[in-house]
């Protein structure tokens, strides 16, 4: 079965050998997962969020397990975009698969600056703009919760990186995700990924303290899959550009469910911590499951949900 998919955006295209991508922050910079499978077999991988300057992230504890998921408040720890381009990027298999940069900034100007730096980096095939991080004091999810701000950031990145495939990553922590999606589409992005984590918290009864030093964190994993499916379905109906589904995916069945509600590709996140070889396994599992379910192609399945 041919799993190849072309994401056709408003001004750029991205060719994937299959719809399996890995989600930012859950797959390191790719190399950490090389012992578990062939990185070049993936449709692509999205590196940990990059900022203009190095960031230490939040104090610990920054991660806690929850029922069917996890909470994190890492706070976008990273060594900065320059270090990444100089030290990490040359080691990545950029000729064999799509390496996608996820970017975070606390102002529109900084977003544009980051996009402009990566525009001149041919080894990066696409940018994913994170306007949905719940774990930082400035910017983050605030950009993604306001349709005008979301459009403003998107437009600035579009202008700064006209030749990159531009993905905007949306937050589920909003009243009307379809409205935000239409607004970033109107600002020129090529693709939308949804969802980032849901805001949540965990507490310890004995100490009467929050489990995370940051008190609030982002919930991810199987617990959020129904929310992610709902968001992808609503967004896919509202926009013309392709949508990438993210949230709680742990099996080929989950992947096909996201495609059924309209996704063109998917990202595997928290499942990488549970089973580091999972993203590689899914590529083999999807054709087998399609055969079992009499699905002849992903194109035939995409968006074919019957609702009446
Ligand atoms: C530890 C951790 C770190 C993350 N870091 C980022 C990040 O840097 N940028 C980003 O856009 N999303 C980040 N995310 C969100 C994931 O990319 C993904 O959107 C979310 O976890 C939902 O997918 P999942 O349920 O499959 O994990 C992070 C998630 C986790 C669990």
Short mmCIF file of N, CA and C in Angstrom, two decimals, residues 45-218:
data_model
loop_
_atom_site.label_atom_id
_atom_site.label_comp_id
_atom_site.label_asym_id
_atom_site.label_seq_id
_atom_site.Cartn_x
_atom_site.Cartn_y
_atom_site.Cartn_z
N UNK A 45 10.32 14.16 11.25
CA UNK A 45 10.24 14.38 12.70
C UNK A 45 10.39 15.85 13.03
N UNK A 46 9.69 16.23 14.09
CA UNK A 46 9.64 17.64 14.49
C UNK A 46 10.48 17.80 15.74
N UNK A 47 11.47 18.64 15.65
CA UNK A 47 12.42 18.72 16.78
C UNK A 47 11.83 19.51 17.94
N UNK A 48 12.45 19.35 19.10
CA UNK A 48 12.04 20.08 20.30
C UNK A 48 12.00 21.59 19.99
N UNK A 49 11.03 22.30 20.60
CA UNK A 49 10.84 23.72 20.35
C UNK A 49 12.15 24.53 20.44
N UNK A 50 12.37 25.36 19.42
CA UNK A 50 13.58 26.19 19.39
C UNK A 50 13.20 27.64 19.67
N UNK A 51 14.03 28.31 20.47
CA UNK A 51 13.83 29.74 20.70
C UNK A 51 15.08 30.48 20.21
N UNK A 52 14.97 31.80 20.16
CA UNK A 52 16.08 32.61 19.65
C UNK A 52 17.31 32.46 20.55
N UNK A 53 17.06 32.56 21.86
CA UNK A 53 18.15 32.43 22.84
C UNK A 53 17.97 31.12 23.62
N UNK A 54 19.07 30.59 24.20
CA UNK A 54 18.92 29.36 25.00
C UNK A 54 17.95 29.59 26.16
N UNK A 55 17.20 28.55 26.53
CA UNK A 55 16.27 28.64 27.65
C UNK A 55 16.52 27.47 28.61
N UNK A 56 16.51 27.75 29.91
CA UNK A 56 16.72 26.71 30.90
C UNK A 56 15.45 25.93 31.20
N UNK A 57 14.32 26.51 30.84
CA UNK A 57 13.05 25.86 31.15
C UNK A 57 12.63 26.11 32.58
N UNK A 58 11.60 25.40 33.03
CA UNK A 58 11.05 25.60 34.38
C UNK A 58 11.81 24.75 35.40
N UNK A 59 11.74 25.14 36.68
CA UNK A 59 12.33 24.28 37.72
C UNK A 59 11.54 22.97 37.87
N UNK A 60 12.17 21.93 38.44
CA UNK A 60 11.51 20.64 38.63
C UNK A 60 10.72 20.61 39.92
N UNK A 61 9.87 19.61 40.11
CA UNK A 61 9.50 18.59 39.13
C UNK A 61 8.72 19.17 37.94
N UNK A 62 9.06 18.63 36.73
CA UNK A 62 8.46 19.19 35.52
C UNK A 62 7.57 18.17 34.79
N UNK A 63 7.59 16.94 35.28
CA UNK A 63 6.81 15.88 34.63
C UNK A 63 6.14 15.02 35.68
N UNK A 64 4.89 14.67 35.47
CA UNK A 64 4.22 13.75 36.38
C UNK A 64 3.26 12.87 35.58
N UNK A 65 3.20 11.59 35.99
CA UNK A 65 2.27 10.68 35.30
C UNK A 65 0.85 10.91 35.80
N UNK A 66 -0.12 10.74 34.91
CA UNK A 66 -1.53 10.85 35.31
C UNK A 66 -2.26 9.62 34.76
N UNK A 67 -3.54 9.52 35.06
CA UNK A 67 -4.32 8.42 34.50
C UNK A 67 -4.32 8.55 32.98
N UNK A 68 -3.83 7.55 32.30
CA UNK A 68 -3.80 7.53 30.83
C UNK A 68 -3.11 8.72 30.20
N UNK A 69 -2.09 9.22 30.86
CA UNK A 69 -1.37 10.34 30.24
C UNK A 69 -0.27 10.88 31.13
N UNK A 70 0.17 12.07 30.81
CA UNK A 70 1.19 12.73 31.63
C UNK A 70 0.98 14.24 31.59
N UNK A 71 1.51 14.89 32.64
CA UNK A 71 1.50 16.34 32.69
C UNK A 71 2.95 16.79 32.57
N UNK A 72 3.20 17.82 31.73
CA UNK A 72 4.56 18.35 31.69
C UNK A 72 4.53 19.86 31.77
N UNK A 73 5.57 20.38 32.39
CA UNK A 73 5.77 21.83 32.43
C UNK A 73 7.27 22.06 32.22
N UNK A 74 7.76 21.55 31.07
CA UNK A 74 9.20 21.65 30.79
C UNK A 74 9.60 23.11 30.58
N UNK A 75 8.71 23.88 29.96
CA UNK A 75 9.00 25.30 29.79
C UNK A 75 9.98 25.58 28.65
N UNK A 76 9.93 24.72 27.63
CA UNK A 76 10.69 24.95 26.39
C UNK A 76 12.20 25.09 26.58
N UNK A 77 12.75 24.22 27.42
CA UNK A 77 14.21 24.17 27.56
C UNK A 77 14.84 23.83 26.21
N UNK A 78 15.81 24.63 25.80
CA UNK A 78 16.56 24.31 24.57
C UNK A 78 17.80 25.19 24.48
N UNK A 79 18.72 24.78 23.62
CA UNK A 79 20.02 25.47 23.54
C UNK A 79 20.00 26.66 22.58
N UNK A 80 18.83 26.94 22.00
CA UNK A 80 18.74 28.09 21.09
C UNK A 80 18.95 27.70 19.64
N UNK A 81 18.38 28.51 18.74
CA UNK A 81 18.36 28.15 17.32
C UNK A 81 19.77 28.11 16.71
N UNK A 82 20.65 29.01 17.15
CA UNK A 82 21.98 29.04 16.53
C UNK A 82 22.77 27.78 16.85
N UNK A 83 22.70 27.36 18.12
CA UNK A 83 23.38 26.13 18.53
C UNK A 83 22.83 24.96 17.74
N UNK A 84 21.48 24.92 17.62
CA UNK A 84 20.83 23.82 16.89
C UNK A 84 21.35 23.76 15.45
N UNK A 85 21.38 24.90 14.77
CA UNK A 85 21.79 24.89 13.36
C UNK A 85 23.27 24.52 13.21
N UNK A 86 24.07 24.97 14.17
CA UNK A 86 25.52 24.74 14.07
C UNK A 86 25.91 23.32 14.50
N UNK A 87 25.36 22.86 15.64
CA UNK A 87 25.83 21.60 16.24
C UNK A 87 24.94 20.39 15.94
N UNK A 88 23.63 20.57 15.96
CA UNK A 88 22.73 19.42 15.88
C UNK A 88 22.34 19.08 14.46
N UNK A 89 21.93 20.10 13.71
CA UNK A 89 21.40 19.87 12.36
C UNK A 89 22.34 19.08 11.45
N UNK A 90 23.66 19.34 11.48
CA UNK A 90 24.54 18.57 10.59
C UNK A 90 24.52 17.07 10.87
N UNK A 91 24.09 16.67 12.09
CA UNK A 91 24.10 15.23 12.43
C UNK A 91 22.78 14.55 12.04
N UNK A 92 21.78 15.30 11.61
CA UNK A 92 20.45 14.72 11.34
C UNK A 92 20.35 14.25 9.88
N UNK A 93 19.53 13.20 9.65
CA UNK A 93 19.42 12.63 8.28
C UNK A 93 18.51 13.49 7.39
N UNK A 94 18.93 14.74 7.17
CA UNK A 94 18.06 15.70 6.48
C UNK A 94 17.86 15.39 5.00
N UNK A 95 18.72 14.53 4.42
CA UNK A 95 18.53 14.17 3.01
C UNK A 95 17.52 13.05 2.84
N UNK A 96 17.29 12.31 3.92
CA UNK A 96 16.44 11.12 3.80
C UNK A 96 15.02 11.30 4.31
N UNK A 97 14.80 12.31 5.15
CA UNK A 97 13.45 12.53 5.67
C UNK A 97 13.26 14.02 5.97
N UNK A 98 12.03 14.39 6.30
CA UNK A 98 11.75 15.80 6.57
C UNK A 98 12.06 16.14 8.03
N UNK A 99 13.01 17.01 8.23
CA UNK A 99 13.26 17.51 9.58
C UNK A 99 12.55 18.86 9.69
N UNK A 100 11.66 18.93 10.66
CA UNK A 100 10.79 20.10 10.81
C UNK A 100 11.17 20.83 12.10
N UNK A 101 11.32 22.15 12.01
CA UNK A 101 11.69 22.93 13.21
C UNK A 101 10.42 23.48 13.85
N UNK A 102 10.29 23.24 15.15
CA UNK A 102 9.19 23.81 15.92
C UNK A 102 9.74 25.07 16.59
N UNK A 103 9.04 26.20 16.44
CA UNK A 103 9.61 27.44 16.99
C UNK A 103 8.68 28.08 18.01
N UNK A 104 9.33 28.67 19.00
CA UNK A 104 8.61 29.37 20.07
C UNK A 104 9.26 30.73 20.31
N UNK A 105 8.44 31.77 20.51
CA UNK A 105 8.97 33.09 20.85
C UNK A 105 7.98 33.81 21.75
N UNK A 106 8.45 34.86 22.43
CA UNK A 106 7.55 35.59 23.32
C UNK A 106 7.07 36.90 22.71
N UNK A 107 7.45 37.18 21.45
CA UNK A 107 6.89 38.36 20.77
C UNK A 107 6.79 38.05 19.28
N UNK A 108 5.97 38.83 18.58
CA UNK A 108 5.79 38.63 17.14
C UNK A 108 7.13 38.86 16.43
N UNK A 109 7.86 39.88 16.87
CA UNK A 109 9.15 40.22 16.24
C UNK A 109 10.13 39.05 16.36
N UNK A 110 10.16 38.45 17.55
CA UNK A 110 11.07 37.31 17.77
C UNK A 110 10.68 36.11 16.91
N UNK A 111 9.37 35.88 16.76
CA UNK A 111 8.91 34.79 15.90
C UNK A 111 9.44 35.02 14.48
N UNK A 112 9.32 36.27 14.02
CA UNK A 112 9.76 36.59 12.65
C UNK A 112 11.27 36.40 12.51
N UNK A 113 12.01 36.79 13.56
CA UNK A 113 13.47 36.65 13.52
C UNK A 113 13.88 35.18 13.42
N UNK A 114 13.21 34.35 14.23
CA UNK A 114 13.48 32.91 14.20
C UNK A 114 13.16 32.32 12.83
N UNK A 115 12.00 32.69 12.30
CA UNK A 115 11.59 32.17 10.99
C UNK A 115 12.58 32.60 9.92
N UNK A 116 13.08 33.83 10.02
CA UNK A 116 14.03 34.34 9.02
C UNK A 116 15.34 33.56 9.08
N UNK A 117 15.80 33.21 10.28
CA UNK A 117 17.04 32.42 10.41
C UNK A 117 16.85 31.06 9.74
N UNK A 118 15.71 30.42 10.00
CA UNK A 118 15.48 29.07 9.48
C UNK A 118 15.13 29.07 7.99
N UNK A 119 14.64 30.18 7.50
CA UNK A 119 14.37 30.31 6.05
C UNK A 119 15.65 30.04 5.25
N UNK A 120 16.80 30.44 5.82
CA UNK A 120 18.07 30.28 5.11
C UNK A 120 18.76 28.97 5.43
N UNK A 121 18.02 28.04 6.03
CA UNK A 121 18.60 26.75 6.41
C UNK A 121 17.94 25.67 5.53
N UNK A 122 18.56 25.31 4.39
CA UNK A 122 17.89 24.40 3.45
C UNK A 122 17.62 23.00 4.02
N UNK A 123 18.34 22.62 5.09
CA UNK A 123 18.12 21.28 5.64
C UNK A 123 16.81 21.17 6.42
N UNK A 124 16.23 22.32 6.76
CA UNK A 124 14.93 22.33 7.45
C UNK A 124 13.83 22.44 6.39
N UNK A 125 12.92 21.44 6.35
CA UNK A 125 11.92 21.39 5.28
C UNK A 125 10.65 22.17 5.61
N UNK A 126 10.40 22.36 6.92
CA UNK A 126 9.16 23.05 7.29
C UNK A 126 9.32 23.67 8.67
N UNK A 127 8.49 24.67 8.93
CA UNK A 127 8.46 25.28 10.26
C UNK A 127 7.11 24.98 10.90
N UNK A 128 7.14 24.63 12.17
CA UNK A 128 5.89 24.50 12.92
C UNK A 128 5.91 25.58 14.01
N UNK A 129 4.95 26.48 13.92
CA UNK A 129 4.92 27.63 14.82
C UNK A 129 4.08 27.27 16.04
N UNK A 130 4.73 27.26 17.19
CA UNK A 130 4.03 26.88 18.43
C UNK A 130 3.42 28.12 19.07
N UNK A 131 2.12 28.30 18.83
CA UNK A 131 1.43 29.42 19.50
C UNK A 131 0.50 28.84 20.57
N UNK A 132 0.91 27.69 21.09
CA UNK A 132 -0.02 26.96 21.96
C UNK A 132 0.61 26.35 23.20
N UNK A 133 1.83 26.80 23.57
CA UNK A 133 2.48 26.19 24.74
C UNK A 133 1.87 26.73 26.03
N UNK A 134 1.35 25.83 26.91
CA UNK A 134 0.73 26.32 28.13
C UNK A 134 1.73 26.55 29.27
N UNK A 135 3.03 26.27 29.04
CA UNK A 135 3.98 26.20 30.16
C UNK A 135 4.95 27.36 30.26
N UNK A 136 4.67 28.47 29.61
CA UNK A 136 5.60 29.60 29.66
C UNK A 136 4.83 30.85 30.08
N UNK A 137 5.55 31.76 30.75
CA UNK A 137 4.86 32.95 31.27
C UNK A 137 4.49 33.94 30.17
N UNK A 138 5.42 34.12 29.21
CA UNK A 138 5.17 35.11 28.16
C UNK A 138 4.84 34.42 26.86
N UNK A 139 3.89 34.96 26.12
CA UNK A 139 3.58 34.41 24.79
C UNK A 139 2.88 33.08 24.92
N UNK A 140 3.45 32.05 24.28
CA UNK A 140 2.90 30.71 24.37
C UNK A 140 1.44 30.67 23.96
N UNK A 141 0.65 30.03 24.84
CA UNK A 141 -0.74 29.78 24.49
C UNK A 141 -1.53 31.09 24.32
N UNK A 142 -1.03 32.18 24.90
CA UNK A 142 -1.75 33.46 24.79
C UNK A 142 -1.89 33.87 23.32
N UNK A 143 -0.85 33.59 22.51
CA UNK A 143 -0.92 33.91 21.08
C UNK A 143 -2.00 33.08 20.40
N UNK A 144 -2.11 31.84 20.85
CA UNK A 144 -3.03 30.91 20.19
C UNK A 144 -4.45 31.03 20.67
N UNK A 145 -4.68 31.83 21.73
CA UNK A 145 -6.04 31.96 22.24
C UNK A 145 -6.75 33.19 21.69
N UNK A 146 -6.03 34.00 20.93
CA UNK A 146 -6.60 35.22 20.40
C UNK A 146 -6.46 35.16 18.87
N UNK A 147 -7.58 35.17 18.17
CA UNK A 147 -7.54 34.97 16.72
C UNK A 147 -6.69 36.04 16.03
N UNK A 148 -6.76 37.27 16.51
CA UNK A 148 -6.00 38.35 15.86
C UNK A 148 -4.50 38.16 16.08
N UNK A 149 -4.13 37.83 17.33
CA UNK A 149 -2.71 37.61 17.64
C UNK A 149 -2.18 36.40 16.86
N UNK A 150 -2.99 35.35 16.80
CA UNK A 150 -2.58 34.13 16.08
C UNK A 150 -2.31 34.48 14.61
N UNK A 151 -3.17 35.31 14.03
CA UNK A 151 -3.00 35.71 12.63
C UNK A 151 -1.77 36.59 12.47
N UNK A 152 -1.55 37.45 13.44
CA UNK A 152 -0.41 38.37 13.41
C UNK A 152 0.91 37.58 13.40
N UNK A 153 1.02 36.60 14.29
CA UNK A 153 2.23 35.76 14.36
C UNK A 153 2.40 34.99 13.05
N UNK A 154 1.30 34.43 12.55
CA UNK A 154 1.36 33.64 11.31
C UNK A 154 1.85 34.50 10.15
N UNK A 155 1.29 35.69 10.04
CA UNK A 155 1.65 36.58 8.93
C UNK A 155 3.14 36.96 9.00
N UNK A 156 3.60 37.24 10.23
CA UNK A 156 5.00 37.63 10.40
C UNK A 156 5.92 36.48 10.00
N UNK A 157 5.57 35.26 10.37
CA UNK A 157 6.40 34.09 10.01
C UNK A 157 6.32 33.85 8.50
N UNK A 158 5.13 34.01 7.94
CA UNK A 158 4.96 33.81 6.48
C UNK A 158 5.88 34.76 5.71
N UNK A 159 5.87 36.04 6.15
CA UNK A 159 6.69 37.03 5.44
C UNK A 159 8.18 36.77 5.64
N UNK A 160 8.55 36.30 6.83
CA UNK A 160 9.97 36.07 7.12
C UNK A 160 10.50 34.79 6.47
N UNK A 161 9.60 33.85 6.21
CA UNK A 161 10.04 32.56 5.63
C UNK A 161 9.12 32.17 4.47
N UNK A 162 9.14 32.94 3.38
CA UNK A 162 8.20 32.69 2.28
C UNK A 162 8.40 31.36 1.57
N UNK A 163 9.60 30.77 1.70
CA UNK A 163 9.88 29.52 0.98
C UNK A 163 9.78 28.26 1.82
N UNK A 164 9.38 28.43 3.07
CA UNK A 164 9.24 27.23 3.92
C UNK A 164 7.78 26.82 4.01
N UNK A 165 7.56 25.51 4.10
CA UNK A 165 6.22 25.00 4.37
C UNK A 165 5.88 25.41 5.80
N UNK A 166 4.81 26.17 5.97
CA UNK A 166 4.52 26.79 7.28
C UNK A 166 3.31 26.14 7.97
N UNK A 167 3.60 25.51 9.10
CA UNK A 167 2.56 24.84 9.89
C UNK A 167 2.30 25.68 11.14
N UNK A 168 1.06 25.89 11.50
CA UNK A 168 0.77 26.58 12.77
C UNK A 168 0.11 25.57 13.70
N UNK A 169 0.63 25.50 14.92
CA UNK A 169 0.14 24.48 15.87
C UNK A 169 -0.84 25.12 16.85
N UNK A 170 -2.05 24.60 16.88
CA UNK A 170 -3.11 25.22 17.67
C UNK A 170 -3.30 24.57 19.04
N UNK A 171 -3.90 25.36 19.93
CA UNK A 171 -4.19 24.92 21.28
C UNK A 171 -5.64 24.47 21.39
N UNK A 172 -5.88 23.41 22.19
CA UNK A 172 -7.27 23.03 22.45
C UNK A 172 -7.89 23.90 23.55
N UNK A 173 -7.04 24.73 24.20
CA UNK A 173 -7.52 25.52 25.33
C UNK A 173 -8.19 26.82 24.85
N UNK A 174 -9.17 26.65 23.95
CA UNK A 174 -9.88 27.81 23.39
C UNK A 174 -11.37 27.46 23.28
N UNK A 175 -12.18 28.49 23.09
CA UNK A 175 -13.62 28.25 23.01
C UNK A 175 -14.00 27.70 21.63
N UNK A 176 -13.38 28.28 20.56
CA UNK A 176 -13.77 27.89 19.20
C UNK A 176 -12.52 27.69 18.35
N UNK A 177 -12.02 26.47 18.30
CA UNK A 177 -10.75 26.20 17.60
C UNK A 177 -10.90 26.42 16.09
N UNK A 178 -12.08 26.20 15.54
CA UNK A 178 -12.28 26.38 14.09
C UNK A 178 -12.09 27.86 13.71
N UNK A 179 -12.51 28.74 14.57
CA UNK A 179 -12.38 30.18 14.31
C UNK A 179 -10.90 30.59 14.28
N UNK A 180 -10.12 30.06 15.22
CA UNK A 180 -8.68 30.36 15.26
C UNK A 180 -8.02 29.77 14.00
N UNK A 181 -8.45 28.57 13.61
CA UNK A 181 -7.89 27.90 12.42
C UNK A 181 -8.14 28.75 11.17
N UNK A 182 -9.35 29.27 11.03
CA UNK A 182 -9.66 30.09 9.85
C UNK A 182 -8.82 31.36 9.85
N UNK A 183 -8.57 31.86 11.04
CA UNK A 183 -7.81 33.09 11.11
C UNK A 183 -6.33 32.88 10.73
N UNK A 184 -5.72 31.76 11.11
CA UNK A 184 -4.32 31.52 10.71
C UNK A 184 -4.24 31.12 9.23
N UNK A 185 -5.28 30.46 8.74
CA UNK A 185 -5.33 30.14 7.30
C UNK A 185 -5.39 31.46 6.51
N UNK A 186 -6.21 32.37 6.97
CA UNK A 186 -6.34 33.67 6.32
C UNK A 186 -5.04 34.45 6.33
N UNK A 187 -4.18 34.16 7.31
CA UNK A 187 -2.89 34.87 7.43
C UNK A 187 -1.80 34.18 6.61
N UNK A 188 -2.14 33.10 5.91
CA UNK A 188 -1.20 32.55 4.93
C UNK A 188 -0.47 31.27 5.28
N UNK A 189 -0.82 30.57 6.38
CA UNK A 189 -0.06 29.35 6.65
C UNK A 189 -0.46 28.24 5.67
N UNK A 190 0.39 27.21 5.57
CA UNK A 190 0.16 26.13 4.62
C UNK A 190 -0.58 24.95 5.23
N UNK A 191 -0.57 24.88 6.57
CA UNK A 191 -1.03 23.66 7.22
C UNK A 191 -1.29 23.97 8.70
N UNK A 192 -2.17 23.20 9.31
CA UNK A 192 -2.45 23.39 10.74
C UNK A 192 -2.20 22.09 11.46
N UNK A 193 -1.51 22.14 12.60
CA UNK A 193 -1.42 20.93 13.42
C UNK A 193 -2.20 21.19 14.69
N UNK A 194 -2.96 20.18 15.10
CA UNK A 194 -3.68 20.30 16.35
C UNK A 194 -3.87 18.88 16.91
N UNK A 195 -3.55 18.74 18.23
CA UNK A 195 -3.53 19.80 19.23
C UNK A 195 -2.23 19.77 20.05
N UNK A 196 -1.97 20.91 20.70
CA UNK A 196 -0.96 20.94 21.75
C UNK A 196 -1.63 20.40 23.03
N UNK A 197 -0.95 20.48 24.14
CA UNK A 197 -1.48 19.87 25.38
C UNK A 197 -2.65 20.68 25.96
N UNK A 198 -3.41 19.99 26.79
CA UNK A 198 -4.52 20.63 27.53
C UNK A 198 -4.01 21.07 28.89
N UNK A 199 -4.45 22.22 29.37
CA UNK A 199 -3.97 22.65 30.68
C UNK A 199 -4.57 21.79 31.79
N UNK A 200 -3.70 21.35 32.71
CA UNK A 200 -4.17 20.52 33.81
C UNK A 200 -3.27 20.64 35.03
N UNK A 201 -3.65 19.99 36.12
CA UNK A 201 -2.79 19.96 37.31
C UNK A 201 -3.01 18.68 38.11
N UNK A 202 -2.01 18.36 38.91
CA UNK A 202 -2.06 17.20 39.80
C UNK A 202 -1.63 17.68 41.19
N UNK A 203 -2.25 17.14 42.24
CA UNK A 203 -1.89 17.56 43.59
C UNK A 203 -1.60 16.35 44.47
N UNK A 204 -0.80 16.57 45.52
CA UNK A 204 -0.46 15.51 46.46
C UNK A 204 -1.18 15.80 47.78
N UNK A 205 -2.08 14.88 48.15
CA UNK A 205 -2.91 15.12 49.34
C UNK A 205 -2.09 15.18 50.62
N UNK A 206 -1.05 14.33 50.69
CA UNK A 206 -0.25 14.22 51.92
C UNK A 206 0.49 15.54 52.20
N UNK A 207 1.20 16.01 51.20
CA UNK A 207 1.98 17.24 51.40
C UNK A 207 1.13 18.49 51.14
N UNK A 208 -0.02 18.28 50.56
CA UNK A 208 -0.91 19.39 50.15
C UNK A 208 -0.22 20.35 49.21
N UNK A 209 0.61 19.74 48.35
CA UNK A 209 1.35 20.55 47.39
C UNK A 209 1.03 20.09 45.96
N UNK A 210 1.21 21.02 44.99
CA UNK A 210 1.04 20.58 43.60
C UNK A 210 2.17 19.63 43.22
N UNK A 211 1.92 18.72 42.30
CA UNK A 211 2.94 17.76 41.88
C UNK A 211 3.99 18.44 40.99
N UNK A 212 3.59 19.45 40.22
CA UNK A 212 4.54 20.17 39.36
C UNK A 212 4.96 21.47 40.05
N UNK A 213 6.25 21.79 39.96
CA UNK A 213 6.72 23.06 40.56
C UNK A 213 6.00 24.25 39.92
N UNK A 214 5.64 24.10 38.66
CA UNK A 214 4.94 25.16 37.93
C UNK A 214 3.44 25.18 38.25
N UNK A 215 2.99 24.29 39.11
CA UNK A 215 1.58 24.07 39.51
C UNK A 215 0.75 23.53 38.33
N UNK A 216 0.67 24.32 37.25
CA UNK A 216 -0.13 23.91 36.09
C UNK A 216 0.79 23.38 34.99
N UNK A 217 0.33 22.38 34.28
CA UNK A 217 1.13 21.84 33.17
C UNK A 217 0.25 21.46 31.99
N UNK A 218 0.86 20.80 31.02
CA UNK A 218 0.13 20.39 29.82
C UNK A 218 -0.15 18.91 29.86
#
